Amino acid sequence: MAKNHRIVFSEQHSIPASSDYSGNRKATSPLLRFFFLSFFAVTFIILCSSTILYPFFYFPVTEAESQILNRASSSLCSFISNNSICCDRSAFRTDICFLHGDVRTHSLSNTIFLQSVVLRQETIRPYTRKWEKTIMAIVSELRLRAISGPTLSCDVVHPFPAVVFSTGGYTGNVFHEFNDGIIPLYLTARHHNRDVVLLILDHHNWWVSRYAEILSRISRFPPINFSNDSRTHCFPSATVGLHIHDDLTIDPTQTPLNNSIIGFRQFLDDAYAPRLRWLKVAEKPNLVLVLRHGSRTVENEGDLVAMATEMGFRVGILRPEKTTELASIYRIMNGSDVMIGVHGAAMTHFLFMRPGAVFVQIIPLGTEWAAETYYGAPARRMGLRYVAYKVRVEESSLWREYGREHPVVREPGKINARGWEETKRVYLDRQNVSLDLGRFRRTLEGVRRYLDGGRLRRPEEAEGRRK
């Protein structure tokens, strides 16, 4: 990493002699000279008291950079002076702190220091689900300390800012990995144009490996395992915590570069471009069934595959595992015209589909709100053709287990009102579906009409039609 560091010294400018408007030199009175000397002496003393210990890599934020940083910051920290810490804890989902000035890390004490004349200390758990106290308790806590005395000497000097975040919490679930981590990281760091260093708490080697292509598009430097790196890393600024807007959603008005979820989708394409160049367009529309293990399985999946094949789809089956290479999943989904799956975390892979493709979500009993909130609404915002297939009572395994008149079947709202744990136990962990193929065929016929109408924006097909 050291070879990427560059030391930049401030330019030295000579002070010209006083002159009149004609360019002729003017004599300066002793009193005026005394005034200027006094002014510079006082200024020098003030600067020394606050910056004499600063490393020579420190760069004040320029006006242009400040505008971008201010928009990237939250409203409470929109204007951050140098040598200061500002924390915004007003959002429901996340806390985020900003440090500008001489920033130095100390992993042994889980502390980030800032040289400043204004003493201050903050603590933060840099994960985007702060309202969930149980899960936040297992996320590492950082101390942010603004101090005026001597600090640690720099082992590694970075001329670029740091973004500090945790990959703890619900990491291991693909929905949370994107919703709580990857998209917030994109929102927080993308405007740095890869000139940013990522510091990770609760570091997992498998996570860094799984998202290597994405991380390389955010930062040109390898991520740093904060807790396992005892060196003192020095930065000109740091953002601790990540921005988040809503579930799998980006609000362009809140981003420094007017980014949107469509822009994030293009960002993913850029990250996986080397794996996508050789894709071929099939004569038949590609339909991918994303199937689960255990709960929420499609009990008659074989009949579903046969029916879809008979209707003219080229059918593929994807059963994502934690060990499945993400680039492989991206390649499959990017080449698909239709994705079908039962509500669950794997539906997050709609992010990998091209705008204009069709996403059919099979919605078991008791999961309507979650299906719409976490996947339906975000999919429409990304430009997908979204179809919600709500199972009827007879298509749910709960009907066979409880009977038609049981509250679990008749009144899912009352069961859900008991809390998330009850929803998970009844409707997520114990329910499978057996599709009414006649009814589902009508759904697929509508999908086929949509595709045959040419509404799927496929560049290769559009080029062929122009010829």
Tab-separated table of N, CA and C in Angstrom, residues 29 37 117 142 144 235 249 323 389 432:
chain	number	residue	atom	x	y	z
A	29	SER	N	5.307	52.678	5.877
A	29	SER	CA	5.606	53.385	7.115
A	29	SER	C	5.962	52.405	8.210
A	37	LEU	N	3.572	43.000	10.914
A	37	LEU	CA	4.389	42.038	11.662
A	37	LEU	C	3.628	41.483	12.854
A	117	VAL	N	-8.076	21.700	18.974
A	117	VAL	CA	-8.035	22.511	20.193
A	117	VAL	C	-9.349	22.394	20.963
A	142	LEU	N	-16.848	2.126	18.385
A	142	LEU	CA	-15.650	2.947	18.195
A	142	LEU	C	-15.722	4.192	19.073
A	144	LEU	N	-14.374	8.063	19.247
A	144	LEU	CA	-13.820	9.151	18.455
A	144	LEU	C	-13.380	10.226	19.429
A	235	PHE	N	-5.112	9.952	8.181
A	235	PHE	CA	-5.961	10.419	7.092
A	235	PHE	C	-6.241	11.913	7.248
A	249	THR	N	-33.152	1.118	-1.616
A	249	THR	CA	-33.623	2.327	-2.289
A	249	THR	C	-32.580	3.433	-2.191
A	323	THR	N	-21.950	-20.088	-0.344
A	323	THR	CA	-20.665	-20.282	-1.023
A	323	THR	C	-20.742	-20.015	-2.522
A	389	TYR	N	-47.654	-12.272	-7.153
A	389	TYR	CA	-48.554	-13.419	-7.186
A	389	TYR	C	-48.841	-13.829	-5.737
A	432	ASN	N	-44.830	-23.600	3.125
A	432	ASN	CA	-44.448	-23.891	1.748
A	432	ASN	C	-45.631	-23.570	0.850
